[in-house]
Short mmCIF file of C-alpha atoms and ligand atoms in Angstrom, two decimals:
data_model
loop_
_atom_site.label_atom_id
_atom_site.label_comp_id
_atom_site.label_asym_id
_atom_site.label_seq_id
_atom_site.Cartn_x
_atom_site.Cartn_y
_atom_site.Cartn_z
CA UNK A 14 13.68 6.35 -6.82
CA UNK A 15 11.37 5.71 -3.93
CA UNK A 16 13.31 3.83 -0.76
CA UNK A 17 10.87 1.43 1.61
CA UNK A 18 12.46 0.32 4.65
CA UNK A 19 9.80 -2.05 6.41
CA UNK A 20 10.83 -3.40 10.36
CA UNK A 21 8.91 -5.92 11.56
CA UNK A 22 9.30 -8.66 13.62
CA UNK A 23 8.23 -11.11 11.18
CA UNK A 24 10.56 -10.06 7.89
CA UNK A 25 9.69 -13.43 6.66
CA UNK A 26 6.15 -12.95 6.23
CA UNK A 27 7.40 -10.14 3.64
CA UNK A 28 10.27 -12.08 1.91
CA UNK A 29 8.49 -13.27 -1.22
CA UNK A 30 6.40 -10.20 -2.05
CA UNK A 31 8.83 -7.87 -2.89
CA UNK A 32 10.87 -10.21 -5.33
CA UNK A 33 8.12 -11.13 -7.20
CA UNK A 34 5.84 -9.86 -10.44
CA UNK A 35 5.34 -5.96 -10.12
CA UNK A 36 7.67 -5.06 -7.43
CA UNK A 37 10.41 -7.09 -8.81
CA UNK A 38 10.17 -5.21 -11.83
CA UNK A 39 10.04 -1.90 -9.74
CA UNK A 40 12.84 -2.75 -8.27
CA UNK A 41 15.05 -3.38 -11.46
CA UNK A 42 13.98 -0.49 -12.97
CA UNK A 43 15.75 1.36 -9.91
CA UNK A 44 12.36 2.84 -9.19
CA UNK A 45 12.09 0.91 -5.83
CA UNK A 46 14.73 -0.48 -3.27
CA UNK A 47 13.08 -2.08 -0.53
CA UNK A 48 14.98 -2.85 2.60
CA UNK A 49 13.38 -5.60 5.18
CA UNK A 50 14.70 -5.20 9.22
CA UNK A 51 14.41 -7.74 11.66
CA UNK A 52 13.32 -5.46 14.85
CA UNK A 53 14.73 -8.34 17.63
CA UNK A 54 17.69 -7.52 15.90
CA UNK A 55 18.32 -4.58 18.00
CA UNK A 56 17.10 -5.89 21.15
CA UNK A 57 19.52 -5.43 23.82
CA UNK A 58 18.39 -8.06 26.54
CA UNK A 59 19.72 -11.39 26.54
CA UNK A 60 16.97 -13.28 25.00
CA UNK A 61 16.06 -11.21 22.30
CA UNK A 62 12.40 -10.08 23.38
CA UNK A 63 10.57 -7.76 21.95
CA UNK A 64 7.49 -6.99 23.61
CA UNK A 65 6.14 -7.73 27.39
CA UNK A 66 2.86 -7.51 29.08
CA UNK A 67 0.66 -4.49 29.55
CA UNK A 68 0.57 -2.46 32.47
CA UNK A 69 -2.46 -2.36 34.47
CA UNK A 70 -2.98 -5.74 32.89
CA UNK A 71 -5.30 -7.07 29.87
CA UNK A 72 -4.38 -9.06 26.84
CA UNK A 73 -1.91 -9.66 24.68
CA UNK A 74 1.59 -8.06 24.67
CA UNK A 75 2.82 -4.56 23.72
CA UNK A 76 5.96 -3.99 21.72
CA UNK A 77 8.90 -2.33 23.54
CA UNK A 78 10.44 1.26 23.96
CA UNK A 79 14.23 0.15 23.30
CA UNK A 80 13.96 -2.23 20.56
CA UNK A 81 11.55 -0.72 18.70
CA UNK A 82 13.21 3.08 19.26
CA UNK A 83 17.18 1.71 18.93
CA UNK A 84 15.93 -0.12 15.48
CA UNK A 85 14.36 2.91 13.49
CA UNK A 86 16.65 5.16 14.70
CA UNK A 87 19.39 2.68 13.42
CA UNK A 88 17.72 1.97 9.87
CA UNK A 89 16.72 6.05 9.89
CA UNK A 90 21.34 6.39 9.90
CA UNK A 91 21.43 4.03 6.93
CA UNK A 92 20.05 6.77 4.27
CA UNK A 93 20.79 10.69 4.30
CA UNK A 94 16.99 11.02 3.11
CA UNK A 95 15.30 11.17 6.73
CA UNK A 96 12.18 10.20 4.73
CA UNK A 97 8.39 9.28 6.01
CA UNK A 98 7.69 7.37 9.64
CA UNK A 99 4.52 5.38 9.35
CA UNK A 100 3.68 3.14 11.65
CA UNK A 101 0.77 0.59 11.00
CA UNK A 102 -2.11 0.18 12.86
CA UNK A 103 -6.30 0.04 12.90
CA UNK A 104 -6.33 3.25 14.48
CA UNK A 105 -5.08 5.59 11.56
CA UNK A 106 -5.46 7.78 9.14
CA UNK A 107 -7.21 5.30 6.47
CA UNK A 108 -5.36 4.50 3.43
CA UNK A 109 -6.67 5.56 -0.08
CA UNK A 110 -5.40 6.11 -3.59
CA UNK A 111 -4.37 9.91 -3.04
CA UNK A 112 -2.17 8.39 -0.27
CA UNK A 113 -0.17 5.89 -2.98
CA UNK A 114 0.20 8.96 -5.48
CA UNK A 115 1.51 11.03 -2.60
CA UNK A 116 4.05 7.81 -1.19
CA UNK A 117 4.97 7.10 -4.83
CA UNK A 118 6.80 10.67 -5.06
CA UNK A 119 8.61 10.71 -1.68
CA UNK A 120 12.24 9.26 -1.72
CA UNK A 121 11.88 7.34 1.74
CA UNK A 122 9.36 5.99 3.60
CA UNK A 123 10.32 3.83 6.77
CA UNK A 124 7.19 1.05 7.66
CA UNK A 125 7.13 -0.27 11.34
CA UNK A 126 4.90 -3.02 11.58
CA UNK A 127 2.68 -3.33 14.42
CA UNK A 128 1.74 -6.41 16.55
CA UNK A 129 -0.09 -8.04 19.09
CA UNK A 130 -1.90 -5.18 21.53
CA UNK A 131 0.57 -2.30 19.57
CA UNK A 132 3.31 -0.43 20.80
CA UNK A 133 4.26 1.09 23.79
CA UNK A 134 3.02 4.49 24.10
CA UNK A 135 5.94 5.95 24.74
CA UNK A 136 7.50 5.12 21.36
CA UNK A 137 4.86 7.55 19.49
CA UNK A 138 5.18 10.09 21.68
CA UNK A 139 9.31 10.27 21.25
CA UNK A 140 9.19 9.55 17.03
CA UNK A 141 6.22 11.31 16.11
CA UNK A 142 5.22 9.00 13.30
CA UNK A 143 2.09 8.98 11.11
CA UNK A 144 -0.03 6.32 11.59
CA UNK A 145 -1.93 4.35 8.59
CA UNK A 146 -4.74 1.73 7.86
CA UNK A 147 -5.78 -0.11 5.31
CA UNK A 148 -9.50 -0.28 6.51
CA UNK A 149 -11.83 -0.58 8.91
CA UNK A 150 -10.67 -4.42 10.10
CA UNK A 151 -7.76 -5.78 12.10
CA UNK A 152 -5.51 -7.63 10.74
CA UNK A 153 -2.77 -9.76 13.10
CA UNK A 154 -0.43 -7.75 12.35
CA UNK A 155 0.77 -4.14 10.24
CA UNK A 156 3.13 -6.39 7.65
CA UNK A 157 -0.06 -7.21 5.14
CA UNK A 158 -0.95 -3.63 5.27
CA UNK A 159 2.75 -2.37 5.03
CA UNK A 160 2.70 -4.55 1.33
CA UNK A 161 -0.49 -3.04 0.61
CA UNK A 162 0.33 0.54 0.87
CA UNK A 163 4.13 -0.46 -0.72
CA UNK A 164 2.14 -2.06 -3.73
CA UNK A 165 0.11 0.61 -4.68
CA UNK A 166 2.75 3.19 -4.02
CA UNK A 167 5.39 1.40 -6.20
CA UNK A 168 2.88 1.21 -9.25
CA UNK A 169 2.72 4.67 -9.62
CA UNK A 170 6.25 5.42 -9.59
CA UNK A 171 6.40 6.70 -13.64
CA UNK A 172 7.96 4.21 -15.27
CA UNK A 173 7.55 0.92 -13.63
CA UNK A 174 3.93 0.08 -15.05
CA UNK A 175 4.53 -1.17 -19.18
CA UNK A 176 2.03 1.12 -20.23
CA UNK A 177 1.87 4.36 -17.95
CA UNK A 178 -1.67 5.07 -18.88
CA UNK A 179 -3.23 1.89 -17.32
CA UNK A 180 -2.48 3.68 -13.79
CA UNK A 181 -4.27 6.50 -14.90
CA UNK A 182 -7.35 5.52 -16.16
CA UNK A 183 -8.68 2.47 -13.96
CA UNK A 184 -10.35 2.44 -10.84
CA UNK A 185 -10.39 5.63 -8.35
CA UNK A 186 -7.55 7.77 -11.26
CA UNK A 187 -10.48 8.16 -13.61
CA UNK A 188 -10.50 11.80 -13.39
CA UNK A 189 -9.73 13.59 -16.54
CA UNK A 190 -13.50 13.81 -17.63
CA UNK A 191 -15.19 13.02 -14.59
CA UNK A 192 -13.40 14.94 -11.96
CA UNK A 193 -13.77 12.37 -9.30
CA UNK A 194 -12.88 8.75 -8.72
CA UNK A 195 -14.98 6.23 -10.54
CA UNK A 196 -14.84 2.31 -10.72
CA UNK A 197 -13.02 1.15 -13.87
CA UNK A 198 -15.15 -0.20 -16.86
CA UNK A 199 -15.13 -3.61 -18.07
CA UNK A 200 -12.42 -4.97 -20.13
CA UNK A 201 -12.31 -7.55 -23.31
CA UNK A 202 -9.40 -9.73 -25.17
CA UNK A 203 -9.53 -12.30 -27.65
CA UNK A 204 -11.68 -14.07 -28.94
CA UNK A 205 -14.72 -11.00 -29.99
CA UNK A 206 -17.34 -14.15 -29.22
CA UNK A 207 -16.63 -16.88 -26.43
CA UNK A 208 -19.42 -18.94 -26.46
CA UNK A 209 -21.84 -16.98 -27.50
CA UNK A 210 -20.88 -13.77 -25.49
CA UNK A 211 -19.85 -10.84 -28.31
CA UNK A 212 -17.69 -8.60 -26.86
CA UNK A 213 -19.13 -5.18 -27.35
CA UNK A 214 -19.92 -3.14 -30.96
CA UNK A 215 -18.63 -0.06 -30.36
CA UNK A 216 -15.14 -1.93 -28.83
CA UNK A 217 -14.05 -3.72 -31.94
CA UNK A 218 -15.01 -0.55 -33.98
CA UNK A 219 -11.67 1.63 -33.76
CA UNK A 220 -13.57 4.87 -32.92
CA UNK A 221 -11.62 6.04 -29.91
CA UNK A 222 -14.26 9.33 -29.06
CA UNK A 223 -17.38 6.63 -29.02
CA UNK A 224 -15.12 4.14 -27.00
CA UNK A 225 -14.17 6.63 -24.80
CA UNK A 226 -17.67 7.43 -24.54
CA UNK A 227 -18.50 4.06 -23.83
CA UNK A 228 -16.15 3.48 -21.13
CA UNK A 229 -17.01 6.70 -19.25
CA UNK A 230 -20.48 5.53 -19.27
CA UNK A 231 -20.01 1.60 -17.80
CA UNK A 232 -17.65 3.06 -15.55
CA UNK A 233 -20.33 5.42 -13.73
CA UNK A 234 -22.95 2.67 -13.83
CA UNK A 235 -21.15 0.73 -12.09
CA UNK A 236 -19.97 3.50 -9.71
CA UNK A 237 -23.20 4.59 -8.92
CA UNK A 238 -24.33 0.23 -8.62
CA UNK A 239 -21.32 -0.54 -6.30
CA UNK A 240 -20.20 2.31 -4.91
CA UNK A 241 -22.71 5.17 -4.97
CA UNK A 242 -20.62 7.33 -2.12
CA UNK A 243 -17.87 8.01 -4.47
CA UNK A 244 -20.26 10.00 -6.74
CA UNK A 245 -21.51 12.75 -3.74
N1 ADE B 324 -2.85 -3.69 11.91
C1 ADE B 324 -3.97 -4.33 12.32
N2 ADE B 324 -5.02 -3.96 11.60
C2 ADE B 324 -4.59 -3.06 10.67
C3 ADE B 324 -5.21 -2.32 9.64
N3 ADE B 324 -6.50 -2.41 9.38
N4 ADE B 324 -4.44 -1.49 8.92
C4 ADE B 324 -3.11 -1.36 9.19
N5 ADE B 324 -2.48 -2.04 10.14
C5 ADE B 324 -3.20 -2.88 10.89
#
């Protein structure tokens, strides 16, 4: 059982995608619990702000020592599992499939979702967090890649895919006969001809070595076509 709590100042940006399709199922499989915290919750000024200008001036707004510290160290109380502090942000450690295998076998990981200009200084030097993006871009804000990193995390957790297998053998968990990451290969359903496109011989044939075979091969073509730097 893998426990997400996410604070952000926006919850209701995040609402909606952890009820639905995969993570919904996650979650009723006890595999997941994911916990959503409102950080101007645990402001303690009088109108419930969060963030204030820079010093030395600039743009935009930075988010605040005491709401930011008082709510983590708050949601930390609410589990005995101290568990993971990542914080989200352009300016970390990048994201990547070994990342979601090694999230989906912690107990607790605790998201903070950054905004605007990012966080006071102050707040990484007290908590110490990790820091993680989803890619070289910036986003407005940390909850998109907080769902990201939950999503692929989740999936991995045994037991909440139908068919455990499919996480191992598609794109970048190809590694059995390969020993690196490859693309996945291209899949087929019914019907074996849609106008005038067969789906592939050896597919339809039931021999599982040459479709093996097969699939090892499309899958570094189009590794080495696409993305030629995961082959080095
Ligand atoms: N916040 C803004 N940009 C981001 C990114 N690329 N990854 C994670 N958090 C972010």
């Amino acid at each position: 059982m893998l426990r997400i709590d996410i604070l952000t100042i926006f919850p209701e940006i995040l609402e909606n995608v952890f009820t639905t399709s995969m993570l919904k199922i996650a979650a009723e499989k006890d595999a997941l619990e994911v916990h959503l915290h409102d950080i101007r919750d645990y402001t303690t000024n009088k109108h419930k702000r969060v963030d204030d200008r820079p010093f030395g001036g600039g743009p935009g707004m930075v988010l605040c020592c005491q709401p930011v510290i008082d709510a983590i160290t708050a949601v930390r109380a609410m589990s005995d599992v101290e568990g993971r502090l990542i914080f989200t942000g352009p300016d970390g450690n990048t994201f990547n499939q070994s990342y979601a295998q090694e999230f989906s076998e912690e107990e607790r990981i605790i998201f903070v979702c950054g905004r605007y200009e990012g966080f006071d200084q102050r707040i990484f030097e007290i908590l110490q967090p990790e820091i993680f993006s989803i890619g070289d871009y910036v986003l407005t804000g940390g909850e998109l890649a907080a769902a990201v990193m939950a999503d692929a995390a989740a999936r991995l957790i045994p037991g909440v895919l139908g068919h455990d297998q499919s996480a191992v053998e598609e794109s970048f968990s190809l590694n059995t006969e390969h020993g690196g990451a490859l693309l996945d290969y291209p899949h087929y359903t019914q019907p074996a001809n849609y106008e005038g496109l067969e789906v592939p011989e050896i597919l339809r044939g039931g021999n599982h070595k040459l479709i093996n075979e097969w699939r090892l091969e499309r899958s570094l073509e189009k590794t080495k076509k696409i993305r030629p730097d995961l082959l080095k």
